[in-house]
Amino acid sequence: MGYVTTKDGVEIFFKDWGPKDAQPIVFHHGWPLSSDDWDTQMLYFLGQGFRVVASDRRGHGLSAQVSEGHDMDHYAADVSAVVEHLDLKNAVHIGHSTGGGQVARYVAKFGVPQGRVAKAVLVAAVPPIMLKTEAYPGGLPIEVFDGFRAALAANRAQFYIDVASGPFYGFNRDGAKVSQGVIDNWWRQGMVGSAKAHYEGIKAFSETDQTEDLKAMTVPTLVLQGDDDQIVPHANASALQAKLLPDATLKVYPGLPHGMLTTHADIVNPDILAFIKG
C-alpha cells in the first residue's frame, strides 16, 4: 500500500498485493466507494496467483480530498499515475459502474497508446452515457441525476443508506437475501469520501459521452451486467458497449443486481477468471 502524487499534485492511495512478477489486475471502484469495495475480488485473484492493484479515486477513500478534477479525464490520469509508478504491463483492468467509465477513458487515452493493457472487463459500467441524449434516447432524464444531487446535498448519510439498502444490491426485491454488513460497508466507504467529490462525480458518471473511448478500446473486453440492474439500465449500457467495442464478449445475468460483484461473487469471479485465462 502507498501513495503516488499526480502531475497536478494530488495524493492517490493504492493497494498493491501479490508477486511483482505476476500478471497485474487493476480494479476501478464505483461511486461513491473506494478500493475496499474490491476486497472479495482482490483476495480471490490473489489466490489465483495474480498481482492485484486498486486505487482510491481522488476525493474517495484514502486519496486526497481535493476541490477540483472530479471528471473522467482526471480520473483516468490519476490511474495512469499509479500504473506508471508501479510500471504495470500486460495488465487487465476491471471496472465497476463509474469505475467502468474510468477504465474506458484510461484504456483509450493511456493504456492502449502506451501498450500496457492486455484485456479489460466492464461490470455494470456507465458507458457510453447514462444521460438521455439525442444520440442515446434510451438514457435516463437529467431529473434523475438532479435528484441524486439534491438528496446528497440534503442528507448524504441517509441517501447512502437508502441506496445501499435498496436498489444497489437489489435488497428491495422480494425474497432478496439482505446483508446488513454489506449495507454498512457501502455506507462506510461512501462517508469516508468527500461530499464535493461525490456531488461533482454525479455529473462525471452520468453526462460523460464515452462512445469514442469504447471504440478506442482495441483490447479484448468482457462486458458483464445483470438484467435487474436498477442503477445502470443494461439496455443502455452493456448492450450498447458490446456494439461499440471492437472486441467484446457480452454476458448478461438474469435477475442479478448492480452490485452483483458483492452479492454473487461466486458466479462472477470465475467468469472473469476464465476470460483472463482464455
Short mmCIF file of C-alpha atoms in Angstrom, two decimals:
data_model
loop_
_atom_site.label_atom_id
_atom_site.label_comp_id
_atom_site.label_asym_id
_atom_site.label_seq_id
_atom_site.Cartn_x
_atom_site.Cartn_y
_atom_site.Cartn_z
CA MET A 1 0.00 0.00 0.00
CA GLY A 2 1.15 3.53 -0.64
CA TYR A 3 0.56 6.86 -2.32
CA VAL A 4 1.52 8.39 -5.62
CA THR A 5 1.42 12.12 -6.34
CA THR A 6 -0.15 13.07 -9.68
CA LYS A 7 1.12 15.76 -12.02
CA ASP A 8 -1.37 18.22 -10.54
CA GLY A 9 -0.20 17.43 -7.00
CA VAL A 10 -2.94 15.06 -5.79
CA GLU A 11 -2.06 12.16 -3.49
CA ILE A 12 -3.72 8.96 -4.74
CA PHE A 13 -3.87 5.97 -2.39
CA PHE A 14 -3.32 2.49 -3.82
CA LYS A 15 -3.06 -1.15 -2.74
CA ASP A 16 -0.56 -3.46 -4.43
CA TRP A 17 -0.69 -7.09 -3.32
CA GLY A 18 0.98 -10.22 -4.58
CA PRO A 19 4.09 -11.20 -6.55
CA LYS A 20 5.53 -8.31 -8.52
CA ASP A 21 6.39 -10.57 -11.46
CA ALA A 22 2.82 -11.87 -11.81
CA GLN A 23 0.30 -10.52 -14.32
CA PRO A 24 -1.35 -7.46 -12.76
CA ILE A 25 -5.09 -6.95 -12.42
CA VAL A 26 -6.11 -3.36 -11.74
CA PHE A 27 -9.50 -2.70 -10.12
CA HIS A 28 -11.55 0.50 -10.53
CA HIS A 29 -14.30 1.12 -7.98
CA GLY A 30 -17.75 2.60 -8.36
CA TRP A 31 -19.27 5.80 -6.99
CA PRO A 32 -19.03 6.84 -4.12
CA LEU A 33 -16.94 3.93 -2.88
CA SER A 34 -13.25 3.06 -2.58
CA SER A 35 -10.78 0.29 -3.35
CA ASP A 36 -12.22 -1.56 -0.33
CA ASP A 37 -15.21 -2.47 -2.48
CA TRP A 38 -12.93 -4.92 -4.30
CA ASP A 39 -11.88 -6.92 -1.21
CA THR A 40 -13.58 -10.13 -2.38
CA GLN A 41 -12.14 -9.93 -5.89
CA MET A 42 -8.65 -8.94 -4.76
CA LEU A 43 -8.40 -11.86 -2.36
CA TYR A 44 -9.83 -14.24 -4.97
CA PHE A 45 -7.44 -13.25 -7.76
CA LEU A 46 -4.51 -13.01 -5.36
CA GLY A 47 -5.25 -16.64 -4.53
CA GLN A 48 -5.13 -17.42 -8.25
CA GLY A 49 -1.56 -16.10 -8.46
CA PHE A 50 -2.14 -12.63 -9.84
CA ARG A 51 -0.74 -9.31 -8.69
CA VAL A 52 -3.75 -7.21 -7.65
CA VAL A 53 -3.80 -3.42 -7.59
CA ALA A 54 -6.57 -0.98 -6.69
CA SER A 55 -6.57 2.75 -6.07
CA ASP A 56 -8.99 5.19 -4.48
CA ARG A 57 -10.35 7.80 -6.88
CA ARG A 58 -9.46 11.39 -5.95
CA GLY A 59 -11.84 12.59 -3.26
CA HIS A 60 -12.74 8.99 -2.41
CA GLY A 61 -11.44 6.60 0.23
CA LEU A 62 -7.95 7.46 1.45
CA SER A 63 -6.99 9.64 -1.52
CA ALA A 64 -6.73 13.40 -1.08
CA GLN A 65 -9.99 15.32 -0.76
CA VAL A 66 -9.09 17.92 -3.35
CA SER A 67 -11.53 20.55 -4.58
CA GLU A 68 -11.03 20.12 -8.33
CA GLY A 69 -10.64 17.49 -11.02
CA HIS A 70 -13.73 15.35 -10.46
CA ASP A 71 -14.12 14.26 -14.08
CA MET A 72 -13.22 11.28 -16.25
CA ASP A 73 -10.09 12.90 -17.68
CA HIS A 74 -8.59 13.43 -14.24
CA TYR A 75 -9.80 10.02 -13.03
CA ALA A 76 -8.01 8.33 -15.93
CA ALA A 77 -4.85 10.41 -15.49
CA ASP A 78 -4.77 9.50 -11.80
CA VAL A 79 -4.95 5.81 -12.70
CA SER A 80 -2.16 6.30 -15.21
CA ALA A 81 -0.03 7.85 -12.47
CA VAL A 82 -0.45 4.71 -10.36
CA VAL A 83 0.17 2.38 -13.31
CA GLU A 84 3.31 4.23 -14.38
CA HIS A 85 4.59 4.47 -10.80
CA LEU A 86 4.29 0.68 -10.46
CA ASP A 87 5.34 0.13 -14.11
CA LEU A 88 2.45 -2.24 -14.74
CA LYS A 89 2.48 -4.04 -18.08
CA ASN A 90 0.25 -6.68 -19.68
CA ALA A 91 -2.40 -5.60 -17.18
CA VAL A 92 -6.08 -6.48 -17.00
CA HIS A 93 -8.25 -3.52 -15.99
CA ILE A 94 -11.59 -4.26 -14.33
CA GLY A 95 -14.09 -1.50 -13.64
CA HIS A 96 -17.48 -1.50 -11.93
CA SER A 97 -20.11 1.16 -12.62
CA THR A 98 -18.35 4.56 -12.61
CA GLY A 99 -15.12 2.58 -12.48
CA GLY A 100 -16.10 1.11 -15.84
CA GLY A 101 -16.15 4.61 -17.27
CA GLN A 102 -12.77 5.20 -15.69
CA VAL A 103 -11.44 2.02 -17.33
CA ALA A 104 -12.77 3.09 -20.72
CA ARG A 105 -11.15 6.52 -20.54
CA TYR A 106 -7.87 5.14 -19.14
CA VAL A 107 -7.55 2.32 -21.68
CA ALA A 108 -8.41 4.60 -24.60
CA LYS A 109 -6.23 7.53 -23.59
CA PHE A 110 -3.29 5.86 -21.83
CA GLY A 111 -3.39 2.07 -21.72
CA VAL A 112 -3.62 1.26 -25.43
CA PRO A 113 -1.28 4.07 -26.61
CA GLN A 114 1.33 3.02 -24.03
CA GLY A 115 0.90 -0.70 -24.74
CA ARG A 116 0.28 -1.51 -21.08
CA VAL A 117 -3.12 -3.23 -21.30
CA ALA A 118 -3.81 -6.86 -22.20
CA LYS A 119 -7.56 -7.05 -21.56
CA ALA A 120 -10.39 -5.14 -19.92
CA VAL A 121 -13.57 -6.04 -18.04
CA LEU A 122 -16.57 -3.72 -17.72
CA VAL A 123 -19.04 -4.71 -14.99
CA ALA A 124 -22.39 -2.88 -14.81
CA ALA A 125 -20.47 0.04 -16.30
CA VAL A 126 -21.81 3.51 -17.13
CA PRO A 127 -20.59 3.95 -20.77
CA PRO A 128 -21.46 5.02 -23.35
CA ILE A 129 -23.54 7.58 -21.36
CA MET A 130 -26.21 7.30 -18.68
CA LEU A 131 -27.95 10.55 -19.57
CA LYS A 132 -30.74 10.61 -22.14
CA THR A 133 -29.43 12.44 -25.21
CA GLU A 134 -30.34 12.78 -28.85
CA ALA A 135 -27.76 10.12 -29.70
CA TYR A 136 -28.88 7.86 -26.84
CA PRO A 137 -32.64 8.30 -26.32
CA GLY A 138 -32.75 5.26 -24.04
CA GLY A 139 -30.82 7.06 -21.33
CA LEU A 140 -32.16 8.45 -18.07
CA PRO A 141 -33.54 12.02 -17.88
CA ILE A 142 -31.46 14.72 -16.21
CA GLU A 143 -34.07 14.94 -13.43
CA VAL A 144 -32.87 11.56 -12.11
CA PHE A 145 -29.36 12.88 -11.56
CA ASP A 146 -30.61 16.21 -10.24
CA GLY A 147 -32.46 14.10 -7.68
CA PHE A 148 -29.23 12.38 -6.71
CA ARG A 149 -27.55 15.75 -6.21
CA ALA A 150 -30.42 17.11 -4.15
CA ALA A 151 -30.51 14.02 -1.92
CA LEU A 152 -26.74 14.10 -1.41
CA ALA A 153 -26.72 17.78 -0.53
CA ALA A 154 -29.67 17.48 1.85
CA ASN A 155 -28.58 14.40 3.82
CA ARG A 156 -25.72 12.45 2.34
CA ALA A 157 -25.64 9.92 5.18
CA GLN A 158 -29.28 8.94 4.77
CA PHE A 159 -29.04 8.95 0.98
CA TYR A 160 -26.20 6.43 1.12
CA ILE A 161 -28.15 4.18 3.47
CA ASP A 162 -31.12 4.31 1.11
CA VAL A 163 -29.06 3.43 -1.96
CA ALA A 164 -27.22 0.54 -0.32
CA SER A 165 -30.27 -0.93 1.39
CA GLY A 166 -32.41 -0.60 -1.71
CA PRO A 167 -31.59 -0.65 -5.43
CA PHE A 168 -27.80 -1.04 -5.45
CA TYR A 169 -27.79 -4.67 -4.33
CA GLY A 170 -31.40 -5.43 -5.17
CA PHE A 171 -32.20 -5.67 -1.46
CA ASN A 172 -35.56 -4.03 -2.23
CA ARG A 173 -36.65 -7.07 -4.26
CA ASP A 174 -38.98 -9.69 -2.83
CA GLY A 175 -37.04 -12.64 -1.50
CA ALA A 176 -33.69 -10.84 -1.51
CA LYS A 177 -31.12 -12.09 0.99
CA VAL A 178 -30.31 -8.83 2.74
CA SER A 179 -26.90 -8.37 4.39
CA GLN A 180 -26.67 -5.55 6.94
CA GLY A 181 -22.89 -5.87 6.83
CA VAL A 182 -22.86 -5.15 3.09
CA ILE A 183 -25.14 -2.14 3.60
CA ASP A 184 -22.99 -0.81 6.43
CA ASN A 185 -19.78 -1.32 4.43
CA TRP A 186 -21.20 0.60 1.44
CA TRP A 187 -22.20 3.45 3.78
CA ARG A 188 -18.80 3.40 5.48
CA GLN A 189 -16.90 3.66 2.21
CA GLY A 190 -19.11 6.47 0.97
CA MET A 191 -18.90 8.56 4.13
CA VAL A 192 -15.10 8.41 4.17
CA GLY A 193 -15.00 10.34 0.89
CA SER A 194 -15.58 14.00 0.13
CA ALA A 195 -19.11 15.32 -0.35
CA LYS A 196 -17.85 17.70 -3.05
CA ALA A 197 -16.08 14.93 -4.95
CA HIS A 198 -19.19 12.78 -4.80
CA TYR A 199 -21.53 15.64 -5.77
CA GLU A 200 -19.44 16.57 -8.81
CA GLY A 201 -18.84 12.92 -9.61
CA ILE A 202 -22.53 12.54 -10.43
CA LYS A 203 -22.01 14.73 -13.49
CA ALA A 204 -18.90 12.75 -14.42
CA PHE A 205 -20.64 9.36 -14.36
CA SER A 206 -23.90 10.49 -15.92
CA GLU A 207 -23.04 13.11 -18.54
CA THR A 208 -19.70 11.94 -19.98
CA ASP A 209 -20.19 10.60 -23.51
CA GLN A 210 -17.69 7.75 -23.82
CA THR A 211 -18.63 6.49 -27.28
CA GLU A 212 -15.18 7.24 -28.66
CA ASP A 213 -13.48 5.70 -25.62
CA LEU A 214 -15.26 2.42 -26.25
CA LYS A 215 -14.34 2.46 -29.93
CA ALA A 216 -10.69 3.00 -29.00
CA MET A 217 -10.58 0.03 -26.61
CA THR A 218 -9.00 -2.35 -29.08
CA VAL A 219 -8.06 -4.95 -26.45
CA PRO A 220 -10.36 -7.95 -25.77
CA THR A 221 -13.06 -6.72 -23.40
CA LEU A 222 -15.52 -8.69 -21.29
CA VAL A 223 -18.84 -6.93 -20.67
CA LEU A 224 -20.90 -8.16 -17.72
CA GLN A 225 -24.19 -6.93 -16.28
CA GLY A 226 -27.30 -8.17 -14.51
CA ASP A 227 -30.62 -7.62 -16.23
CA ASP A 228 -32.16 -6.47 -12.93
CA ASP A 229 -29.68 -3.62 -12.56
CA GLN A 230 -31.71 -0.77 -11.03
CA ILE A 231 -28.83 1.72 -11.09
CA VAL A 232 -27.48 1.45 -14.67
CA PRO A 233 -30.16 0.09 -17.01
CA HIS A 234 -28.50 -2.67 -19.02
CA ALA A 235 -30.23 -1.90 -22.33
CA ASN A 236 -28.49 1.48 -22.41
CA ALA A 237 -25.19 0.20 -21.03
CA SER A 238 -23.78 -3.29 -21.58
CA ALA A 239 -25.89 -3.90 -24.69
CA LEU A 240 -24.52 -0.76 -26.32
CA GLN A 241 -20.98 -1.33 -25.07
CA ALA A 242 -20.90 -4.69 -26.84
CA LYS A 243 -21.84 -3.00 -30.10
CA LEU A 244 -19.29 -0.18 -29.82
CA LEU A 245 -16.28 -2.15 -28.57
CA PRO A 246 -14.01 -3.59 -31.30
CA ASP A 247 -13.51 -6.92 -29.47
CA ALA A 248 -16.30 -7.56 -26.98
CA THR A 249 -17.70 -10.59 -25.19
CA LEU A 250 -21.08 -9.88 -23.58
CA LYS A 251 -22.69 -11.81 -20.74
CA VAL A 252 -25.96 -10.72 -19.13
CA TYR A 253 -27.01 -12.46 -15.92
CA PRO A 254 -30.75 -12.98 -15.41
CA GLY A 255 -32.05 -11.35 -12.24
CA LEU A 256 -28.73 -10.07 -10.90
CA PRO A 257 -28.40 -6.55 -9.42
CA HIS A 258 -25.99 -3.67 -9.96
CA GLY A 259 -23.83 -4.79 -7.04
CA MET A 260 -23.56 -8.39 -8.25
CA LEU A 261 -19.78 -8.42 -7.68
CA THR A 262 -20.63 -8.46 -3.98
CA THR A 263 -23.89 -10.40 -3.88
CA HIS A 264 -22.90 -13.00 -6.48
CA ALA A 265 -19.10 -13.03 -6.41
CA ASP A 266 -19.19 -16.83 -6.53
CA ILE A 267 -20.72 -16.59 -10.02
CA VAL A 268 -18.99 -13.53 -11.44
CA ASN A 269 -15.41 -14.09 -10.25
CA PRO A 270 -14.93 -17.45 -12.05
CA ASP A 271 -16.33 -15.94 -15.27
CA ILE A 272 -13.80 -13.11 -15.10
CA LEU A 273 -11.01 -15.59 -14.35
CA ALA A 274 -11.97 -17.71 -17.37
CA PHE A 275 -11.88 -14.64 -19.59
CA ILE A 276 -8.47 -13.54 -18.32
CA LYS A 277 -7.01 -17.02 -18.84
CA GLY A 278 -8.78 -17.56 -22.17
#
